[in-house]
XYZ file of C-alpha atoms in Angstrom:
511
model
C 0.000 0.000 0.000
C 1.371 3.674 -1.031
C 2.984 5.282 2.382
C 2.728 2.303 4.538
C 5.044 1.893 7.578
C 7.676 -0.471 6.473
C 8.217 -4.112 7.482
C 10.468 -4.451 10.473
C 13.297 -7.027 9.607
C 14.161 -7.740 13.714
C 13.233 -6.695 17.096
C 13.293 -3.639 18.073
C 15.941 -3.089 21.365
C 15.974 -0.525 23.832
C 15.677 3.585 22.803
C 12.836 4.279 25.669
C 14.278 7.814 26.205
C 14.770 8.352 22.378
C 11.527 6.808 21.611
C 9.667 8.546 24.097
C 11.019 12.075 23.234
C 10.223 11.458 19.667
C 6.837 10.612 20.405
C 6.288 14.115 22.316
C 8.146 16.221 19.431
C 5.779 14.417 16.926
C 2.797 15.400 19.027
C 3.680 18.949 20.129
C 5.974 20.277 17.004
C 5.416 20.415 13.657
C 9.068 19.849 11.956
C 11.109 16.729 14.002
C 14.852 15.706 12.288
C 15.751 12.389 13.739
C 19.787 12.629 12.144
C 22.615 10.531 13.134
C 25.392 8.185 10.746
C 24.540 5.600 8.873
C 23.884 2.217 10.977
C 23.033 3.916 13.683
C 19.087 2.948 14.039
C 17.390 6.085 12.699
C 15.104 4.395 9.923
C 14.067 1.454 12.937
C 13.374 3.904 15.316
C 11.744 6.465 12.605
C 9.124 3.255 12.233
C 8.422 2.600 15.572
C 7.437 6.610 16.352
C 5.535 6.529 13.466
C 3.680 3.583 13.975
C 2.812 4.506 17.228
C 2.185 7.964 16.822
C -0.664 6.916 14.196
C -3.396 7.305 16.375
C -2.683 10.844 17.339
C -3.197 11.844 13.584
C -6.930 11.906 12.232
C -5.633 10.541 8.733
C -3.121 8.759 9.866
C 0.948 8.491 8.814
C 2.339 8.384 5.397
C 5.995 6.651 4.645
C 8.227 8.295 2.208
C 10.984 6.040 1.581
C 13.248 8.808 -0.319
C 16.510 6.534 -1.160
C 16.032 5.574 -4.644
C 15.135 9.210 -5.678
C 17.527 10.802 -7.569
C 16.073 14.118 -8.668
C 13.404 16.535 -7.342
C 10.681 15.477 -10.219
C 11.271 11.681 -8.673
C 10.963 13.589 -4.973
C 7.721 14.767 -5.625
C 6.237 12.277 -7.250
C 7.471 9.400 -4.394
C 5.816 11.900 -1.840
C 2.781 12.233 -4.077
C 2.798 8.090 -3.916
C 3.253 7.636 -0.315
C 0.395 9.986 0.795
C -2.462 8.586 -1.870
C -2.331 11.293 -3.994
C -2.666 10.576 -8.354
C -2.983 14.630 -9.991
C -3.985 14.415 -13.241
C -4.147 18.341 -13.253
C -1.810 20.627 -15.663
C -0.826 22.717 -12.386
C 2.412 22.401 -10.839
C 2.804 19.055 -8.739
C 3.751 20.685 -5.500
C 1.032 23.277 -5.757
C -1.332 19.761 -6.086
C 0.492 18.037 -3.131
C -0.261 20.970 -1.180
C -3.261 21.221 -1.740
C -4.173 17.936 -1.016
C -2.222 17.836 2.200
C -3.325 20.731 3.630
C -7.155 18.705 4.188
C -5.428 16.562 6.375
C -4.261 16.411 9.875
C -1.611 13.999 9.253
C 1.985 12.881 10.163
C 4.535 12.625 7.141
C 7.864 10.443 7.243
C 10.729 11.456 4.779
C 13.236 8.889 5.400
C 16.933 9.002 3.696
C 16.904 11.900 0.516
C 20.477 13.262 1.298
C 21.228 13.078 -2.690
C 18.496 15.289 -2.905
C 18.484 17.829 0.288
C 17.846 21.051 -1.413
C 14.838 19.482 -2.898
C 13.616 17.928 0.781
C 14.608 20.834 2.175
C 12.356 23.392 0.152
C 9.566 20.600 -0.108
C 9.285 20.753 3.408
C 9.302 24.057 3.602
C 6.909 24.439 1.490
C 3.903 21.703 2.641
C 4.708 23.363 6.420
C 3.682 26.527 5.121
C 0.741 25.467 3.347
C -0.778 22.584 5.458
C -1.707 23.586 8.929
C -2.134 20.344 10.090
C 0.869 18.671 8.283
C 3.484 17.354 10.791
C 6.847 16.224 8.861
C 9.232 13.581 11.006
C 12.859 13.601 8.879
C 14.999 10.728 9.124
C 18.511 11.265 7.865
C 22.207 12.232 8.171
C 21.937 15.684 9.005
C 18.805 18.270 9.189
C 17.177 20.726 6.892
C 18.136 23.588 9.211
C 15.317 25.118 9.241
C 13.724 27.737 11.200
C 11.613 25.938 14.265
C 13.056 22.452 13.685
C 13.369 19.870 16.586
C 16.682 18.001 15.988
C 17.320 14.851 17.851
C 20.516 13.648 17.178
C 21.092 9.663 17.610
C 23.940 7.912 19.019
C 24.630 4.274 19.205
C 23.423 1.852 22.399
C 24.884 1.964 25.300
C 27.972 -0.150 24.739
C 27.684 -1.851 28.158
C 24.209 -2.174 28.783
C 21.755 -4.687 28.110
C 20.225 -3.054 24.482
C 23.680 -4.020 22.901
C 23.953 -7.084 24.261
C 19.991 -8.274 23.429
C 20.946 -6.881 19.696
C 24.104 -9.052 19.446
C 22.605 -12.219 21.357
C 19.042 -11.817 18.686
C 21.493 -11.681 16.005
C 23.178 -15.086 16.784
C 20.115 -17.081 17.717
C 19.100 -16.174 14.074
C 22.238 -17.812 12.823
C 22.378 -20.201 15.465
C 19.163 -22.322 16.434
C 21.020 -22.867 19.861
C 21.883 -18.517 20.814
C 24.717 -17.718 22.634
C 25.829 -20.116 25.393
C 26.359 -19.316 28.802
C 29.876 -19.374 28.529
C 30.098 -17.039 25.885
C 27.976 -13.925 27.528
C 31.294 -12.743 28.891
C 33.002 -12.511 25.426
C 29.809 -11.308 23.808
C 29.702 -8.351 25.938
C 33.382 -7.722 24.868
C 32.114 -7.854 21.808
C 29.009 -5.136 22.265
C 31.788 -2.780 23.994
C 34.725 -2.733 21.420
C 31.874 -2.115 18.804
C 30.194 0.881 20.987
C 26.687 -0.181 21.232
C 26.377 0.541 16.493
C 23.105 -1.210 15.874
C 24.479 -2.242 12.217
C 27.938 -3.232 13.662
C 26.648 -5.707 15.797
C 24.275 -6.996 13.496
C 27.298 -7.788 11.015
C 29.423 -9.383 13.657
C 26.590 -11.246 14.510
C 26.405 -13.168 11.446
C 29.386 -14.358 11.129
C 29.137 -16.517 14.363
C 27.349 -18.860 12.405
C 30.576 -20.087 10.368
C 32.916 -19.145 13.812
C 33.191 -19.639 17.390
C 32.095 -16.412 19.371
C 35.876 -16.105 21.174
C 37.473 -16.442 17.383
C 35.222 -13.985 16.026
C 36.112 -11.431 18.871
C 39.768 -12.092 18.223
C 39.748 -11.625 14.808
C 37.649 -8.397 15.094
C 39.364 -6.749 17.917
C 42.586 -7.387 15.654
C 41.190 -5.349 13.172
C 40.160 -2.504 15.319
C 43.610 -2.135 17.437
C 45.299 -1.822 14.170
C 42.583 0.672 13.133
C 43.161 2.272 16.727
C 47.410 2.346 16.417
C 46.930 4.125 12.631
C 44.734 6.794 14.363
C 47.681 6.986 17.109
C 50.331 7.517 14.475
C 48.923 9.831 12.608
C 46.702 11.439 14.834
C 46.325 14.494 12.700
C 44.331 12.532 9.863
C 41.244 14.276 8.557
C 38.216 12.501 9.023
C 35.916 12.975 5.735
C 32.766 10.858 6.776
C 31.073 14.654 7.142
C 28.282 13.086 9.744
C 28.896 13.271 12.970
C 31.736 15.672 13.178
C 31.079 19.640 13.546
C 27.067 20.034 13.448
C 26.167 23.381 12.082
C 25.041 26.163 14.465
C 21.385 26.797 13.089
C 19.572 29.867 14.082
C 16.083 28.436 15.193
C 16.484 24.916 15.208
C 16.192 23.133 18.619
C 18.928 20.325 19.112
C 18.647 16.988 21.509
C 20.869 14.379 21.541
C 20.714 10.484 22.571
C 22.985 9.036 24.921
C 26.480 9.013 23.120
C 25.504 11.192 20.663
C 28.394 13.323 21.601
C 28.175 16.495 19.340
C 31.516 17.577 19.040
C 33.803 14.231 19.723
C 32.995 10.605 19.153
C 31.228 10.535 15.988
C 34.157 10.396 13.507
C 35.722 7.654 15.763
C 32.313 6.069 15.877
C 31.945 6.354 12.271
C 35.396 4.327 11.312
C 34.615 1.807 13.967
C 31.165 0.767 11.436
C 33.596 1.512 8.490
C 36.516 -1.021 10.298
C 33.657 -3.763 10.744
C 32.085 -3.481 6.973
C 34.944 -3.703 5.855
C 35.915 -6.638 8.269
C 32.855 -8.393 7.243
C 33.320 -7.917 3.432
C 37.173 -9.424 3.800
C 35.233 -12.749 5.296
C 33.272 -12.760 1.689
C 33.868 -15.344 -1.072
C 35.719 -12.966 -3.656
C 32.674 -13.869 -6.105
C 30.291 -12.813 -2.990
C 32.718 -9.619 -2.968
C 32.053 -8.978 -6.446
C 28.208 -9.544 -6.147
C 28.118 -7.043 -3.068
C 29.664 -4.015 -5.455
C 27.357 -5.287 -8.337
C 24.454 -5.121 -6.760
C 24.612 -1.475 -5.498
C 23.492 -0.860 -9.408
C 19.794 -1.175 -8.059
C 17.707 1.424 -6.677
C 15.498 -0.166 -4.124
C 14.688 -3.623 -3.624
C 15.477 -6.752 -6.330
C 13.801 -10.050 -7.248
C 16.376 -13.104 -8.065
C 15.431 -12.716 -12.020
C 16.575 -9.389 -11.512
C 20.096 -10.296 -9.963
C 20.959 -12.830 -12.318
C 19.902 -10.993 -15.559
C 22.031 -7.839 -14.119
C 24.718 -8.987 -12.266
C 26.118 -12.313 -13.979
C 28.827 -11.960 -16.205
C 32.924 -12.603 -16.758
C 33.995 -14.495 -13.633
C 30.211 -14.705 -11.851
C 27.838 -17.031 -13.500
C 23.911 -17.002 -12.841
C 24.567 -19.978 -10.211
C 27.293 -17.940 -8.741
C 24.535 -15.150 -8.208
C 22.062 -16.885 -6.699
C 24.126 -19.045 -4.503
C 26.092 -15.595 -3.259
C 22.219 -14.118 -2.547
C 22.196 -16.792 0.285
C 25.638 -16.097 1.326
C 24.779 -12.468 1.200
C 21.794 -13.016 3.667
C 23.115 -15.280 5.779
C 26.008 -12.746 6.746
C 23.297 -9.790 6.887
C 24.642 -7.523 3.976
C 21.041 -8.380 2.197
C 17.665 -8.144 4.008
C 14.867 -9.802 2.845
C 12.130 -7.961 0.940
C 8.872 -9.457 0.060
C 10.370 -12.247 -2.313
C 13.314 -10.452 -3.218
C 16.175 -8.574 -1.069
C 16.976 -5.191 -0.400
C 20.935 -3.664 1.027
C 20.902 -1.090 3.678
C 22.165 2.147 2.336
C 25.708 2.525 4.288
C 26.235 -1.210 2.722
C 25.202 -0.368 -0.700
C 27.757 2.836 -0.152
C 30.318 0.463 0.742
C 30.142 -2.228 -2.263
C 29.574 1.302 -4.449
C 32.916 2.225 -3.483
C 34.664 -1.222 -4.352
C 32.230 -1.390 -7.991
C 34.164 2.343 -8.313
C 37.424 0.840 -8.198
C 36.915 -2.326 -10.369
C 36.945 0.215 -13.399
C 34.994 2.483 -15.486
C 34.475 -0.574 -17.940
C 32.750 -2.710 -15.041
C 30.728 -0.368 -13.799
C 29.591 0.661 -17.582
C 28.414 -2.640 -18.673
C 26.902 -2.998 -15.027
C 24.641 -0.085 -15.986
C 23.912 -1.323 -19.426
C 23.093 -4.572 -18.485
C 20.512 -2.847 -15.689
C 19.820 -0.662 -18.295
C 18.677 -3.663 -20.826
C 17.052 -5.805 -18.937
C 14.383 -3.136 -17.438
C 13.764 -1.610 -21.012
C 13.189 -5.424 -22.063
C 10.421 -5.799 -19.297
C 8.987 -2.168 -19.852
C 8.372 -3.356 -23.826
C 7.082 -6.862 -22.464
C 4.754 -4.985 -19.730
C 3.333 -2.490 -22.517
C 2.581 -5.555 -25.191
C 0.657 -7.504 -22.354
C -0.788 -4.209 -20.831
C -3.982 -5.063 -22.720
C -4.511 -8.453 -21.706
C -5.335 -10.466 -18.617
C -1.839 -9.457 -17.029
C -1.882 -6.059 -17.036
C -2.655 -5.970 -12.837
C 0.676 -8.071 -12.930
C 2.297 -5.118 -14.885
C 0.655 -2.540 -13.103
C 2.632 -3.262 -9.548
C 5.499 -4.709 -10.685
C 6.011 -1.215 -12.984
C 5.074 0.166 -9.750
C 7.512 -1.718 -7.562
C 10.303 -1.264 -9.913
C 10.338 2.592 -10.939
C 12.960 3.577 -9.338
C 15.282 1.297 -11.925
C 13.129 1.874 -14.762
C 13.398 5.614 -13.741
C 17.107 4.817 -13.581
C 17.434 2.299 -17.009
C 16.193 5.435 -18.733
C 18.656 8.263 -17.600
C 21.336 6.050 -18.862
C 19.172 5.287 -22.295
C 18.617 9.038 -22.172
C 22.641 9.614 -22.270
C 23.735 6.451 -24.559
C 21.399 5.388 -26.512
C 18.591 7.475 -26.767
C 16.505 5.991 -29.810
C 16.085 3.126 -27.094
C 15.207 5.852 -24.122
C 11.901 7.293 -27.198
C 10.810 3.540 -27.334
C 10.766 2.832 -23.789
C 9.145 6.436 -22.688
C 6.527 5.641 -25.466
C 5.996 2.376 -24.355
C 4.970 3.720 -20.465
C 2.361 5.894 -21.203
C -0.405 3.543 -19.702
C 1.361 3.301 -16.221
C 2.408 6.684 -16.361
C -1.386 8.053 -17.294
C -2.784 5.299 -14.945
C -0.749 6.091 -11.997
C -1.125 10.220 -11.701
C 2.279 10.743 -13.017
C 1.912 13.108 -15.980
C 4.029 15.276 -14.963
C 6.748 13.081 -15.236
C 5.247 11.535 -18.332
C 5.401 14.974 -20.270
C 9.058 15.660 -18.624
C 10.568 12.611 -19.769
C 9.133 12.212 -23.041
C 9.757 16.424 -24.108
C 13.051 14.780 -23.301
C 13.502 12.111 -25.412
C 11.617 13.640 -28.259
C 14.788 16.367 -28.256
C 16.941 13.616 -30.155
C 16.659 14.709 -33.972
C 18.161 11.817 -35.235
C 15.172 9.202 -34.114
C 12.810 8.565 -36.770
C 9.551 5.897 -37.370
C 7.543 3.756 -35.354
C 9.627 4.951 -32.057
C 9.515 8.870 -32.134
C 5.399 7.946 -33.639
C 4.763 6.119 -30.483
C 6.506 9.138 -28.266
C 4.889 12.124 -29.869
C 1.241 10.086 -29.757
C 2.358 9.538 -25.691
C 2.545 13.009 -25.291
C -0.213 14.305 -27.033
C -2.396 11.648 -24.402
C -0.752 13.254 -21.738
C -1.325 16.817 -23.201
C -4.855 15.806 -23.784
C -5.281 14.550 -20.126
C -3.871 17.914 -19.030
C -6.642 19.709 -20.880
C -4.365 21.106 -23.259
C -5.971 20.103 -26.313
C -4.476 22.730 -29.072
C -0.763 21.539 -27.709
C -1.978 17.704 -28.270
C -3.630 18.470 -31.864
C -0.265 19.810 -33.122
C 1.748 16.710 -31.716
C -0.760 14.206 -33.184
C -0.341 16.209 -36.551
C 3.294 15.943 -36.483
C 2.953 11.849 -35.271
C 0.769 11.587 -38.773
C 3.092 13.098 -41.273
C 6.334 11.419 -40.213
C 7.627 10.413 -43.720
C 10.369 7.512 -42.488
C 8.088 4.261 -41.789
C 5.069 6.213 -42.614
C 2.825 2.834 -42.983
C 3.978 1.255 -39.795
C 3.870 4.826 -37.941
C 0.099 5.038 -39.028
C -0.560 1.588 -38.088
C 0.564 2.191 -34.911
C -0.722 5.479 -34.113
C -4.518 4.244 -35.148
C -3.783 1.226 -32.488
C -2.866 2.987 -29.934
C -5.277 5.880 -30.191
C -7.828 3.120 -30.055
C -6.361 1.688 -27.389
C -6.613 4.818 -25.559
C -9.807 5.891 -26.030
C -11.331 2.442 -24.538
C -8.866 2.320 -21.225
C -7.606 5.698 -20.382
């Protein structure tokens, strides 16, 4: 369902103070920044405020998951999705999204969007200002710094007190049917205190006592973090560039809390290459053909199906069996999560194997992105030929689910081969008029209709897109022109007509 709370993928420890202070901002203020480093919690906690905050909200919460956005048309239209909202209107879609908000008394969750932060930023700005009874809960690296915002600042769990520990000790009983034994509660909380209480440092530790015994697992790790410890020693003068964590801005207006640890001048750089150390720890213990699957797989957006891994990420020294045998592998050592059928990587991981993908080589990460790029245009033209038929409720959520890469194969069709990015924009036009996104519709295909050089049944089925989505915009002298020009394209002129008389048919029985 658009805007639903997300699934919770494990228990959720400790944070009473946190929790409970959050719930109060959320009640009594109108703009709340949850910010802290990645792996620290905020998106778990984030959930569990929301969730519970629900019935303090006459319509309720709505979920923005803002990761796989890449650009502020994508921002408003995810926002548009999570709170219900399909405009078919020709005025501008934040006008529409304010407008529609500002009926509601209603709490609003904009989770990740730093690649974006102007955008959030303004957006933000902008439904406060317009919706009276809008209340906006920010979960992220840093805040919008804006006038009147609550800021709580998250640290880690106490590294010596019994949050850590249940974390760690849920973590192995998932890996191991017997938990932690009695003997090992003493090297466990060892464990819990040289990794300072980092949610997603002792889930990753975790996992890997499945394959070794707890007090060889804490030697091996604490080896890697005195060494990390006597480099900081040498060279104590190092600059730190992980930016969160380290000097927070002074922001006139903005209120700022902070959780236990959170310290807001020391601690969060050191914090910050203690998770770093023990990613990087945990990658080492990968397969090298798990190691390359990890750096391929931070190609996709959001969440993938298996289909979807194979087709993408196979190729040179990983077959399809190597792919779906490294999935497992993947899992089992908690750098994948499951999602629905498929799996989805937490955002510091997928910045991680991003990193390694960066130094395999510009060829490997261009034939990554082609291969992405392929296989989503290939489903797009499979979706739009069955659209029609008995499947198209199939089509209809899996385009949904999987916008973010089709969003994503067509930037790079866009830039490489555009005659491909006309044929898939043309071939869209029923999810994009079905869903409420004509903006983005007309964007992308004004776009794509720029390249001179594409001729016949493509450009046809791209300029009779956009005179639909004129025509649903009430613009009907600006869709009369573009259906003229679709009907006197010379190149292909039988097949153009053909399939301009199709789809206009099509159109006028199911749009």
């Amino acid at each position: 369902m658009p805007g639903q709370n997300p699934y919770a993928h494990s228990t959720f420890v400790g944070r009473e103070r946190e929790r409970s202070a959050l719930l109060d901002a959320v009640r009594t203020r109108r703009l709340v920044s949850l910010t802290g480093p990645g792996g620290i919690g905020k998106t778990r906690l984030a959930r569990e405020v929301s969730a519970e905050a629900a019935g303090k909200f006459a319509h309720g919460t709505h979920w923005a998951d803002l990761g796989p956005v890449r650009d502020a048309g994508q921002l408003l239209t995810e926002v548009a999705r999570a709170v219900g909202l399909a405009d078919q209107s020709s005025r501008p879609r934040a006008e529409a999204l304010c407008a529609y908000l500002a009926r509601q008394r209603c709490l609003l969750v904009l989770d990740s969007g730093e690649q974006v932060w102007d955008a959030v930023r303004d957006l933000a700005g902008d439904l406060l200002t317009a919706c009276p009874g809008l209340t906006v809960l920010i979960s992220a690296r840093r805040p919008l710094e804006l006038v009147e915002e609550y800021v709580w600042t998250l640290g880690p769990l106490p590294e010596d007190g019994p949050e850590a520990f249940a974390l760690f000790a849920e973590g192995v009983a998932a890996v191991r049917p017997s938990g932690l034994a009695p003997g090992e509660r003493a090297v466990a909380a060892r464990i819990c205190a040289r990794l300072e209480g980092i949610p997603l440092a002792l889930e990753l530790a975790a996992a890997r006592a499945a394959r070794l015994p707890l007090d060889e697992l804490a030697r091996r790790l604490e080896s890697r973090l005195d060494t990390l410890v006597a480099e900081r020693q040498a060279d104590p003068g190092t600059e730190w560039h992980g930016g969160i964590g380290a000097e927070w801005p002074e922001v006139i207006g903005t209120e700022w809390h902070e959780g236990p640890g959170a310290a807001r001048h020391e601690g969060g750089p050191d914090r910050h290459r203690t998770l770093r150390t023990t990613i990087g720890w945990s990658h080492e213990l990968c397969l090298p053909a798990d190691r390359l699957l990890w750096a391929r797989l931070t190609v996709f957006r959001g969440p993938f199906d298996l289909q979807a891994a194979r087709e993408v990420c196979a190729g040179g020294p990983l077959t399809r069996g190597d792919v779906t045998a490294g999935l497992d592998r993947l899992l089992a050592c908690s750098v994948l999560r499951r999602h629905g059928r498929g799996w989805s990587m937490l955002d510091t991981l997928a910045e991680y194997g991003a990193q390694w993908l960066e130094r395999l080589g510009t060829d490997e990460h261009e034939e990554l992105a082609a291969r992405h790029a392929a296989y989503y245009a290939r489903l797009v033209r499979l979706a739009d030929e069955e659209w029609l038929g008995p499947r198209q409720i199939t089509w209809f959520r899996w385009a949904r689910e999987a916008y973010g890469e089709v969003n994503a194969a067509l930037a790079y069709l866009t830039e490489y081969r555009p005659d491909e990015a006309l044929d898939v924009s043309g071939r869209l036009v029923f999810f994009w008029a079905c869903c409420g996104r004509l903006h983005e519709m007309r964007a992308r295909l004004e776009t794509a209709l720029k390249n001179p050089s594409a001729t016949g049944p493509h450009r046809t089925r791209a300029l009779w897109a956009l005179g639909v989505a004129y025509a649903l915009h009430g613009e009907y002298a600006a869709a009369e022109e573009v259906s003229a020009r679709g009907r006197r394209r010379p190149s292909g002129s039988g097949i153009a007509r053909g399939c301009w008389a199709r789809r206009t048919r099509a159109a006028s029985q199911h749009c």
